[in-house]
Coordinates of C-alpha atoms and ligand atoms in Angstrom, one line a residue:
X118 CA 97.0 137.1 73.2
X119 CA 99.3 134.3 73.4
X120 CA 97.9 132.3 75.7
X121 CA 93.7 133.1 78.4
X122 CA 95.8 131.8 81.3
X123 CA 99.7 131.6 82.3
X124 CA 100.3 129.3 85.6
X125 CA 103.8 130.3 87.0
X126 CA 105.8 127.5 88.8
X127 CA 105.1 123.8 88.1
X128 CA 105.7 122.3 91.7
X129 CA 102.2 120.4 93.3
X130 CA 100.3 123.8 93.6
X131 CA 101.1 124.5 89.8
X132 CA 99.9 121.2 88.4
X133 CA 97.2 120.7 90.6
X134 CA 95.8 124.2 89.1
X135 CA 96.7 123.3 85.7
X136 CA 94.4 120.3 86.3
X137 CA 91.9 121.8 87.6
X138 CA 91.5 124.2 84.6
X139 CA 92.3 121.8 81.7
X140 CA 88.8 121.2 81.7
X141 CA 87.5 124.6 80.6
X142 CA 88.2 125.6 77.3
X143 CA 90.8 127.7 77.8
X144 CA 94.4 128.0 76.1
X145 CA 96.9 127.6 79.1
X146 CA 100.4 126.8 79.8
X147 CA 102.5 126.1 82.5
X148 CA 105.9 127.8 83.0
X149 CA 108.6 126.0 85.1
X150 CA 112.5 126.7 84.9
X151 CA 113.5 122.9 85.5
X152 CA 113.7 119.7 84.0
X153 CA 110.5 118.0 85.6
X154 CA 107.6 119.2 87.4
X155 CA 107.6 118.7 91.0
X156 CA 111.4 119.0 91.6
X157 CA 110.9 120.8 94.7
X158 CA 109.0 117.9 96.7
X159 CA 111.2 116.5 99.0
X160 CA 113.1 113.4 98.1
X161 CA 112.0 110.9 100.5
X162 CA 108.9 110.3 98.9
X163 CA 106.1 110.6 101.4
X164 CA 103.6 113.3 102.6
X165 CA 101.3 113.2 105.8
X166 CA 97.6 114.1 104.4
X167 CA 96.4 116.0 107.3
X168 CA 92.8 116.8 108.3
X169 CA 92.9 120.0 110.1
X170 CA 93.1 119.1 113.2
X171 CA 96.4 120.1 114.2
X172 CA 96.4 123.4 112.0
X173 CA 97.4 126.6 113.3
X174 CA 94.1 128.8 112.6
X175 CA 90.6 127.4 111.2
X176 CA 91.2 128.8 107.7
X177 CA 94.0 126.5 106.9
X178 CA 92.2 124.0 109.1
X179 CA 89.2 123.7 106.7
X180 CA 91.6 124.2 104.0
X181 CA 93.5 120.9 105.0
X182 CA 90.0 118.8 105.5
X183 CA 88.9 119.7 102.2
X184 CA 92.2 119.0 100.6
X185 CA 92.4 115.7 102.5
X186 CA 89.2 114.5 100.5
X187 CA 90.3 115.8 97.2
X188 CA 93.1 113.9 97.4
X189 CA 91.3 110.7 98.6
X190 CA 89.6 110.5 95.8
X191 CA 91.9 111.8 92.8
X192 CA 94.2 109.2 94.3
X193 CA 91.6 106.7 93.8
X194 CA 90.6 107.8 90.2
X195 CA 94.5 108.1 89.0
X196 CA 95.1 104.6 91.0
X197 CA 97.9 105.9 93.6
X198 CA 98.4 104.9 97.0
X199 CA 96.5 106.5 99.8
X200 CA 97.2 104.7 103.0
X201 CA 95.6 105.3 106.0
X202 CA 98.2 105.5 109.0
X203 CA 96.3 107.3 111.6
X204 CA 98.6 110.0 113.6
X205 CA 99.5 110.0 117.5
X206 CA 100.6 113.1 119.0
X207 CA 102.4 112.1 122.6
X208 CA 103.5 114.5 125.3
X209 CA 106.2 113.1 127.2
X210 CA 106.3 116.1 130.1
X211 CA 103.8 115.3 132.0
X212 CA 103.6 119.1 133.5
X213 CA 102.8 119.8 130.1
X214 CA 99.7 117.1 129.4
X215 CA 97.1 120.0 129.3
X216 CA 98.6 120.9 125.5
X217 CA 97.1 117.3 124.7
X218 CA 93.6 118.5 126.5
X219 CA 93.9 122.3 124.5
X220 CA 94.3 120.6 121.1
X221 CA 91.6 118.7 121.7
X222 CA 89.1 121.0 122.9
X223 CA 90.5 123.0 119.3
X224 CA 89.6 119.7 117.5
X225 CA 85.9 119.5 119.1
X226 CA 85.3 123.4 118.2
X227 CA 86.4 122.1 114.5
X228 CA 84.4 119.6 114.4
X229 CA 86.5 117.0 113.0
X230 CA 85.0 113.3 113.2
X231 CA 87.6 110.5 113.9
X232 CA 90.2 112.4 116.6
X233 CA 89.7 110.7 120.4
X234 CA 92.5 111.0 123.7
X235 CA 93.4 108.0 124.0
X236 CA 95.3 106.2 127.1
X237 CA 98.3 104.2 127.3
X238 CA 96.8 101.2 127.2
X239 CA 95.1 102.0 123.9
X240 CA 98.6 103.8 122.5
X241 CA 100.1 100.3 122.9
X242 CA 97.0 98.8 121.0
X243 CA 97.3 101.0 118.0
X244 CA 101.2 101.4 118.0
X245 CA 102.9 98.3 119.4
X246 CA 106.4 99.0 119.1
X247 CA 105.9 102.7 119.9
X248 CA 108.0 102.3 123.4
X249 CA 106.8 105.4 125.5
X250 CA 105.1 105.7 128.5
X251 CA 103.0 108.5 128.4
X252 CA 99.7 108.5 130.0
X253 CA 97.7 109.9 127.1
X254 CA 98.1 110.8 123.7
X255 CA 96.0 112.4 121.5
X256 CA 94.7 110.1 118.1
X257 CA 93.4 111.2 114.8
X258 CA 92.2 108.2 112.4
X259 CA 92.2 110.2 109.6
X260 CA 96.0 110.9 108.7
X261 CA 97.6 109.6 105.6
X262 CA 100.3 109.1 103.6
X263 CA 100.8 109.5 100.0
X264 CA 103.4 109.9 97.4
X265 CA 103.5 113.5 96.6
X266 CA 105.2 113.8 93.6
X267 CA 103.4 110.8 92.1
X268 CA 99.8 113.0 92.6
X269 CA 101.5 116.3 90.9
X270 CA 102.7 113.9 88.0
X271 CA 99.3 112.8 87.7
X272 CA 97.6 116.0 87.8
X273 CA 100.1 117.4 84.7
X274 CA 99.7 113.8 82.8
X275 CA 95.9 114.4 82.9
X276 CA 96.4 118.0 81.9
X277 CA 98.4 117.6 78.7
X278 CA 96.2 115.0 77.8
X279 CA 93.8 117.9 78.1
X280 CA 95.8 120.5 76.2
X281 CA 97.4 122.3 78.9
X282 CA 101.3 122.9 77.2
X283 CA 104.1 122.6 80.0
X284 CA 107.1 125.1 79.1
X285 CA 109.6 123.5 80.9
X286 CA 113.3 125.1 81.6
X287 CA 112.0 128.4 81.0
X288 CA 112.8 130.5 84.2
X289 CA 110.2 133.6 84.8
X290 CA 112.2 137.0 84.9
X291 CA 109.3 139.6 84.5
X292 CA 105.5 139.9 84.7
X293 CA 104.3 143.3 83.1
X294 CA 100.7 144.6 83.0
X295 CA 99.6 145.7 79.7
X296 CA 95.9 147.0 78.1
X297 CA 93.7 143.9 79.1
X298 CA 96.3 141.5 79.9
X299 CA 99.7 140.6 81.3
X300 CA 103.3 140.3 79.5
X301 CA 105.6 137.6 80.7
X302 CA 108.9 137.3 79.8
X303 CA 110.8 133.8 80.7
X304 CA 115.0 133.5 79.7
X305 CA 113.6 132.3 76.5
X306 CA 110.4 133.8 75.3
X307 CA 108.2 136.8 75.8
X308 CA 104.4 136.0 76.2
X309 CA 101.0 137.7 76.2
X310 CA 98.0 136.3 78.6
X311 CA 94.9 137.5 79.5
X312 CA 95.4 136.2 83.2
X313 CA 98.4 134.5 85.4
X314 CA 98.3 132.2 88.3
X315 CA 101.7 132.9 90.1
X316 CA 102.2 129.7 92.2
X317 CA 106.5 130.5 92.3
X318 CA 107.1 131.3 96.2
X319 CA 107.8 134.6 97.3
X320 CA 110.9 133.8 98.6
X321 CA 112.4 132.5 95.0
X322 CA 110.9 135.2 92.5
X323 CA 108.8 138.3 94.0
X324 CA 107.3 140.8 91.1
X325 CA 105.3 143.8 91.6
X326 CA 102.1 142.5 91.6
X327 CA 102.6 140.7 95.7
X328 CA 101.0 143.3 97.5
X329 CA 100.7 141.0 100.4
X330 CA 103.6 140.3 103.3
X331 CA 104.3 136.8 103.8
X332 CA 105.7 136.3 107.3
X333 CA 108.1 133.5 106.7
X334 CA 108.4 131.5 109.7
X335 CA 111.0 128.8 108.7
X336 CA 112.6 126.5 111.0
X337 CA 115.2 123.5 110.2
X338 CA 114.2 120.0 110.3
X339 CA 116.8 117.5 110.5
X340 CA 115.5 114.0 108.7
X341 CA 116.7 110.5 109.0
X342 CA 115.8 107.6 106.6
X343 CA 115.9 104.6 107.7
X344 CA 116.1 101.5 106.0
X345 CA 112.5 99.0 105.8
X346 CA 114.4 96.5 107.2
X347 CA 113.8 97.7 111.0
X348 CA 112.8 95.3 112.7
X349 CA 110.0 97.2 114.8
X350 CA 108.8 99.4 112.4
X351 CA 106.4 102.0 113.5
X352 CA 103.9 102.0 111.2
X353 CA 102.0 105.4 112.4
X354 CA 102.5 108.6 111.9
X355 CA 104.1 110.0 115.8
X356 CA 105.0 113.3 116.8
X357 CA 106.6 113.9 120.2
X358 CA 106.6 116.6 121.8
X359 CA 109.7 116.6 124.3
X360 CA 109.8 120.4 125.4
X361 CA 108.5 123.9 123.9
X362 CA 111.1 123.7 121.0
X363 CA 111.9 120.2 119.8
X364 CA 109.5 117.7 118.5
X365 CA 109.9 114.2 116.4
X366 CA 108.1 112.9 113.8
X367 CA 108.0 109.9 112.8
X368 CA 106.5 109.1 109.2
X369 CA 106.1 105.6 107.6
X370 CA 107.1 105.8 104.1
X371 CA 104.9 104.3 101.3
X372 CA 107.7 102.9 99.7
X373 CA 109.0 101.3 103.5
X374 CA 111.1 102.3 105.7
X375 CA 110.6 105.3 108.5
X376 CA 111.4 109.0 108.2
X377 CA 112.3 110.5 111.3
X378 CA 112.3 114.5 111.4
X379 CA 114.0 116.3 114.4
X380 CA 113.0 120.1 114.8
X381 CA 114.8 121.7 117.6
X382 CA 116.2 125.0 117.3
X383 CA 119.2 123.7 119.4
X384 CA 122.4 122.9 117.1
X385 CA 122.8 118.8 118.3
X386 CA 125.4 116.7 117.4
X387 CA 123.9 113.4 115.2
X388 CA 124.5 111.7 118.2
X389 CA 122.2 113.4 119.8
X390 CA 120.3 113.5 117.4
X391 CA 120.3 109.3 117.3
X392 CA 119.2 109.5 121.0
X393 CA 116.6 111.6 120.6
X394 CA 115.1 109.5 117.7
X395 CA 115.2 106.6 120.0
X396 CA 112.5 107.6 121.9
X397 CA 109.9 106.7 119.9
X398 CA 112.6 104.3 117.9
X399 CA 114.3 102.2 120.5
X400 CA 115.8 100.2 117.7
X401 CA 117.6 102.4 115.8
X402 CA 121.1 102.2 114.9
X403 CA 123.8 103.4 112.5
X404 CA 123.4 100.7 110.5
X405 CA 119.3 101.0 110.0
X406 CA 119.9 104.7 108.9
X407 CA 120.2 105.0 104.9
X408 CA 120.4 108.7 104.8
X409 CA 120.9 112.1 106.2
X410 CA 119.4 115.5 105.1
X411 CA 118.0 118.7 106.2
X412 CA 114.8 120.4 105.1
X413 CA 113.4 123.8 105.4
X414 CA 110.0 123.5 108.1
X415 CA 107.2 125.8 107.3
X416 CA 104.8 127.6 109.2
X417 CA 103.9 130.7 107.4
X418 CA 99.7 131.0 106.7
X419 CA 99.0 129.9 103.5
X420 CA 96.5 132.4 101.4
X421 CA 95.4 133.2 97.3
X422 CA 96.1 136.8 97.4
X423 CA 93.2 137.7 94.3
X424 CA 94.1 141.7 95.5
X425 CA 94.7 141.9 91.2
X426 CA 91.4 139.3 90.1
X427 CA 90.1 141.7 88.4
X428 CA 93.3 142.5 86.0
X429 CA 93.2 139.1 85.5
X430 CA 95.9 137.9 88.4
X431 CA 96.1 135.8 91.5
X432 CA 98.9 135.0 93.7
X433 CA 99.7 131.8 96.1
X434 CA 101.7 133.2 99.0
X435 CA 103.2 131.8 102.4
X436 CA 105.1 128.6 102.8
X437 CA 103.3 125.3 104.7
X438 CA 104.5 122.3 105.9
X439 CA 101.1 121.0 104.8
X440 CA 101.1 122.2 101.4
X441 CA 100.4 118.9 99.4
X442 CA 97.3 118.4 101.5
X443 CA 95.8 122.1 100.9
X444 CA 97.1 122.2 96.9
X445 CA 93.7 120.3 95.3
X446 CA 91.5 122.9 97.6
X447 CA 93.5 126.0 97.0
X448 CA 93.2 125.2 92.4
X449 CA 89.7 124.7 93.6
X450 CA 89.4 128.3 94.8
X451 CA 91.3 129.4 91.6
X452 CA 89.0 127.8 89.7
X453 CA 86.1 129.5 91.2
X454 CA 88.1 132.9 91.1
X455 CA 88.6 132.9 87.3
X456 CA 85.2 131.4 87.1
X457 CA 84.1 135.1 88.2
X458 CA 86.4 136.8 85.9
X459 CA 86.3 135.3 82.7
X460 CA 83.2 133.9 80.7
X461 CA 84.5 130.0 80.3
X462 CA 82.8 127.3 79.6
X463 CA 83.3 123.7 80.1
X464 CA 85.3 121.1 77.2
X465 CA 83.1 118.5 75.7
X466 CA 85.8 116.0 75.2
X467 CA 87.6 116.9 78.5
X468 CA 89.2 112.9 79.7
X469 CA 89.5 113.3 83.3
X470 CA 91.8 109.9 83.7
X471 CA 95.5 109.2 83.9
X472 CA 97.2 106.5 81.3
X473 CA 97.3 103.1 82.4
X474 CA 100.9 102.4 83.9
X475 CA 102.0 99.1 85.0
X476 CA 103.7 98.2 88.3
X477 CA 105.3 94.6 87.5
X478 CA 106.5 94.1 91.3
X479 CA 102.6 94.3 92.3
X480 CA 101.5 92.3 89.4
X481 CA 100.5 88.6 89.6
X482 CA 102.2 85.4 88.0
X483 CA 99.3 85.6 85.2
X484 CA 99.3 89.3 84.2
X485 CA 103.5 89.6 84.7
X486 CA 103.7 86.9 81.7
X487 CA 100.6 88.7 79.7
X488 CA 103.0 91.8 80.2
X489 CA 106.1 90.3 79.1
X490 CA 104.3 88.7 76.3
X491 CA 103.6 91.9 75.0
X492 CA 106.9 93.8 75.7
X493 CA 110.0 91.7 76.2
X494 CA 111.4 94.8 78.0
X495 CA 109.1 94.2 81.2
X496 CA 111.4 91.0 81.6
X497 CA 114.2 92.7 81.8
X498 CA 114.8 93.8 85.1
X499 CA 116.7 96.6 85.6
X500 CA 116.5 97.2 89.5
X501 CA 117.1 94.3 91.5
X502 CA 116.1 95.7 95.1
X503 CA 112.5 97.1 94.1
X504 CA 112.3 94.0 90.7
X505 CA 112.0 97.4 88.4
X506 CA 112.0 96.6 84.6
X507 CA 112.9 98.3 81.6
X508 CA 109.2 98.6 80.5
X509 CA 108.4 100.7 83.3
X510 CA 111.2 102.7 82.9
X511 CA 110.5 103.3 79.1
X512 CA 107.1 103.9 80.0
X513 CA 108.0 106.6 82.7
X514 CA 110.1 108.3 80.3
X515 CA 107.6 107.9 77.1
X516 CA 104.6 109.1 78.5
X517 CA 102.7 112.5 78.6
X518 CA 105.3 114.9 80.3
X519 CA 107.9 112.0 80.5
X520 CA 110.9 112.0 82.7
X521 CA 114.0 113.5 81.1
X522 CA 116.4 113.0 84.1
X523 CA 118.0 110.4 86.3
X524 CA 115.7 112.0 89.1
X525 CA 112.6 111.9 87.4
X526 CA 112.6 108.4 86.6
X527 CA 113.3 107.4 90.0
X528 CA 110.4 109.3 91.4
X529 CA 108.3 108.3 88.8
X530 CA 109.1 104.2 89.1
X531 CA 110.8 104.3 92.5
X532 CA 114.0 102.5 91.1
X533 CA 117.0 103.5 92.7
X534 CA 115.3 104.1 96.2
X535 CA 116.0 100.5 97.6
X536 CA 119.1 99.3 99.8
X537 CA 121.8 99.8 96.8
X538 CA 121.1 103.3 96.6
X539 CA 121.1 103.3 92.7
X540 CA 124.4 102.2 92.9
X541 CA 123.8 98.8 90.7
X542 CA 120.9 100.5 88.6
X543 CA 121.9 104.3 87.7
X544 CA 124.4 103.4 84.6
X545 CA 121.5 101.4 83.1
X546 CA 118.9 104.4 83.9
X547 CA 121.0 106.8 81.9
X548 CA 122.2 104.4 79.3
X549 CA 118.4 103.9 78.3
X550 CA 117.6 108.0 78.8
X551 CA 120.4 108.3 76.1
X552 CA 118.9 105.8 74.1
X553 CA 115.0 106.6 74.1
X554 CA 115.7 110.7 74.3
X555 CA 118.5 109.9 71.4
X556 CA 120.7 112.3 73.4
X557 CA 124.9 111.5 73.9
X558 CA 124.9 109.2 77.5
X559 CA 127.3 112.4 78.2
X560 CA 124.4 114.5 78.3
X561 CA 122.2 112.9 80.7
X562 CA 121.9 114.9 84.0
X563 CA 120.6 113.8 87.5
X564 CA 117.9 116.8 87.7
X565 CA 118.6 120.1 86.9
X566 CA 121.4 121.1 83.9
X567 CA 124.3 121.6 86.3
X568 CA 123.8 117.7 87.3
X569 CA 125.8 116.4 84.7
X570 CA 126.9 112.1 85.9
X571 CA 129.4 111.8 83.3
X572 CA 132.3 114.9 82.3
X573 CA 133.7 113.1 79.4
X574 CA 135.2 110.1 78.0
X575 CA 138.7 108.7 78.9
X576 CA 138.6 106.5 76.0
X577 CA 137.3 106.7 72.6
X578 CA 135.4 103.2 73.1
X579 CA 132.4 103.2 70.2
X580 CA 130.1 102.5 72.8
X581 CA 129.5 103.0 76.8
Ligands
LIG685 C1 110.6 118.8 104.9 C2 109.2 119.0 104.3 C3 108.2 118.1 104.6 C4 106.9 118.3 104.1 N1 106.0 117.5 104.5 C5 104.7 117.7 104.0 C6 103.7 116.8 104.5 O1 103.9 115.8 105.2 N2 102.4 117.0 104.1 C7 102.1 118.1 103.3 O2 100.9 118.3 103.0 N3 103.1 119.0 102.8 C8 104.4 118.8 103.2 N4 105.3 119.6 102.8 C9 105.0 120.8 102.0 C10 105.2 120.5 100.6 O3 106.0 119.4 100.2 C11 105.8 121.7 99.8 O4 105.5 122.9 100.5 C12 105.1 121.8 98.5 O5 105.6 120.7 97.7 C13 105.4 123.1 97.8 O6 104.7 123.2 96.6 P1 104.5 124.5 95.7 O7 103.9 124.1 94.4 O8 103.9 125.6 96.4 O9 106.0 125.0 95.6 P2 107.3 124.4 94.9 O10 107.3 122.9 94.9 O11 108.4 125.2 95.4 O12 107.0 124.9 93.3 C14 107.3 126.1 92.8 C15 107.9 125.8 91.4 O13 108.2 127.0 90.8 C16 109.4 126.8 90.1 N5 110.1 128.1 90.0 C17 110.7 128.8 90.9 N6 111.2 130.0 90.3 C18 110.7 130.0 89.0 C19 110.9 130.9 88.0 N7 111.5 132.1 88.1 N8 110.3 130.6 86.8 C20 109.7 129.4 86.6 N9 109.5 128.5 87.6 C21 110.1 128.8 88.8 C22 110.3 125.9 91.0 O14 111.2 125.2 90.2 C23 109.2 124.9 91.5 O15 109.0 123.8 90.7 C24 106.6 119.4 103.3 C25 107.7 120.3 103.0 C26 108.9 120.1 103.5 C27 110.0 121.1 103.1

């Protein structure tokens, strides 16, 4: 056999089992068609941790509390922000205050420590320049935001360091049983495994071993970024309800800045749109907004389906809009699952810790010139809004699963993601891609291989 175990799909899920199984002494890899792991996160950089209170059923309700303390502390050991915002949930209709009272009788049942009702006096306290007036709302302490795609960068740094080898552009076309094992063939390679973790979505590749229906239930969510220079900013994480179909959220993102999420299944104009952000907003405007996107808002159950564990394979299925939260919990369970079907044993010199990385903007007067004294490059700065440096940037792209793309950099360093938009900093991104991948400049994409900047030269220059 080519390889004990095969984990299909390298987005949070992916990585975080790959993680979770580097310590064994196993021979794995990690199949993922694109360019970088993570790819599918989205963009705007920031995830709620929830703690199952809100969940649908108690399943992924546990499955969200036990996630929400993995990720406490793996953020803690690989040094990544975990910032406790605390979440209000505020009924405006009045007629409608008993969903408050439900969710919280739900909550009590869970037993989940740190969630009160709270009046509007106290909604003021905790959320100053949240401009409502509703009588109650209901509070959990416990909500936080991360970066998402920094964790699942983590997870598969530590894992290479561990042995786990990412395959990256190789796209998954079959999965075929065969006498103790499975056969996967990928647009480049064919492979043998004694066992596969399939973490790709049903809804992207489906194979003959997803015995299990996943009920989709997607809904659009229309998102507004807005720029961290809001005057007010809300600095909690607030959904409002405003009838049966629409809600806002309203995120605080760890880099700054406010994400606003609209989810109505009513086509409105962005004008309408504007108005109803206002409501928990008041001081938003065109000019505050920095962009405009849509995302896909999941509801589906999540669950492992292991009805194959004992031909060696295991399937994630469903879609959640709390996915980060449950991924560390959900590898967990793999872990234990494989832990039943194969004999493993633990690795001796398994290093469960991420490579230092330096954030110069964070850095004091003292350890910025012990930096720079060290590598001139981390005086050199390349992004002017965020004070990003080449250093970091060659370190993003130099370490263990480095970015190759303009994309990847930028998630991993956050350049690009301040008020110019990359529009300053992008040329100098791909000029030093080219020159530490030793690739053409012309060959440098934004994120997947279609996402090429530059089409070709004008001029026969010697350099660009
Ligand atoms: C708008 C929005 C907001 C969200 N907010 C939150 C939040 O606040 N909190 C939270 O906990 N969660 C949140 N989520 C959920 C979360 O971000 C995603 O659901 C999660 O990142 C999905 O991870 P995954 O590993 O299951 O899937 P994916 O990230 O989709 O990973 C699957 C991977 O498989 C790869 N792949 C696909 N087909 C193939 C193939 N044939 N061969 C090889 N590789 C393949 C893909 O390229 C991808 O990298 C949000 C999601 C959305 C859309």
């Amino acid at each position: 056999m080519d390889y004990d175990v095969l984990i299909l799909g390298g987005g949070i899920i992916g990585c975080a089992v790959a993680y979770e199984l580097s310590k064994y002494n196993l021979n794995i890899a990690l199949i993922e068609k694109d360019y970088d792991v993570a790819n599918d996160i989205s963009f705007a950089n920031t995830a709620i941790i929830f703690d199952g209170s809100e969940a649908e059923n108690d399943l992924m309700s546990s499955l969200e509390f036990r996630g929400m303390n993995l990720i406490k502390s793996h953020c803690e050991k690989f040094n990544l922000s975990y910032k406790k915002v605390g979440l209000l949930k505020v009924n405006l209709n009045e007629t409608k205050a008993y969903i408050i009272d439900d969710m919280y009788e739900k909550i009590k049942i869970r037993e989940i420590d740190g969630v009160h009702i709270v009046n509007n006096e106290e909604i003021s306290k905790i959320e100053p320049n949240l401009k409502v007036n509703a009588s109650k709302a209901l509070y959990s302490e416990n909500i936080s935001i991360i970066s998402p795609y920094n964790l699942a960068v983590s997870y598969a740094e530590v894992a290479v360091d561990n042995g786990v080898n990412f395959r990256l552009e190789e796209e998954v076309i079959d999965i075929k049983s065969i006498s103790k094992g499975f056969k996967v063939t990928t647009n480049k390679n064919k492979f043998t495994c004694k066992f596969v973790v399939n973490t790709i979505p049903n809804e992207v590749f489906n194979d003959e071993h997803n015995e299990m229906e996943c009920n989709s239930k997607n809904k659009k969510v229309r998102c507004i970024l807005l720029d961290e220079k809001l005057e007010e900013n809300i600095n909690t994480v607030i959904i409002n309800y405003i009838d049966e179909d629409t809600f806002i959220i309203n995120v605080p993102c760890v880099i700054g800045g406010n994400l606003i999420g609209i989810k109505s299944d009513k086509i409105l104009s962005f004008e309408n749109d504007l108005i109803l952000s206002q409501n928990s907003l008041k001081n938003i405007n065109r000019e505050s907004i920095n962009s405009i996107f849509t995302e896909v808002y999941n509801q589906s159950n999540m669950f492992i389906d292991d009805s194959n564990l004992e031909d060696g394979y295991i399937r994630i299925s469903g879609n959640n809009y709390a996915k980060v939260t449950i991924a560390p919990a959900i590898a967990q369970e793999i872990e234990e699952k494989i832990k039943t079907n194969m004999n493993i044993t633990k690795k001796r010199d398994y290093i469960d810790k991420k490579r230092e990385e330096y954030v110069f903007s964070n850095m004091s007067k003292e350890q910025k010139n012990k930096i720079i004294a060290l590598d001139k490059r981390y005086a050199n700065i390349i992004c002017r809004c965020n004070n990003i440096t080449e250093g970091e940037i060659v370190d993003s792209i130099r370490r263990p699963l480095g970015a190759r793309t303009i994309e990847g950099v930028k998630r991993r360093t956050g350049i690009g993601l301040g008020g110019c938009n990359g529009s300053y900093c992008n040329m100098k991104i791909m000029k030093i891609l080219a020159r530490e991948m030793n690739k053409s400049i012309l060959n440098i994409v934004d994120d997947s291989m279609d996402s090429k900047i530059l089409v070709g030269r004008i001029k026969e220059f010697n350099e660009i």
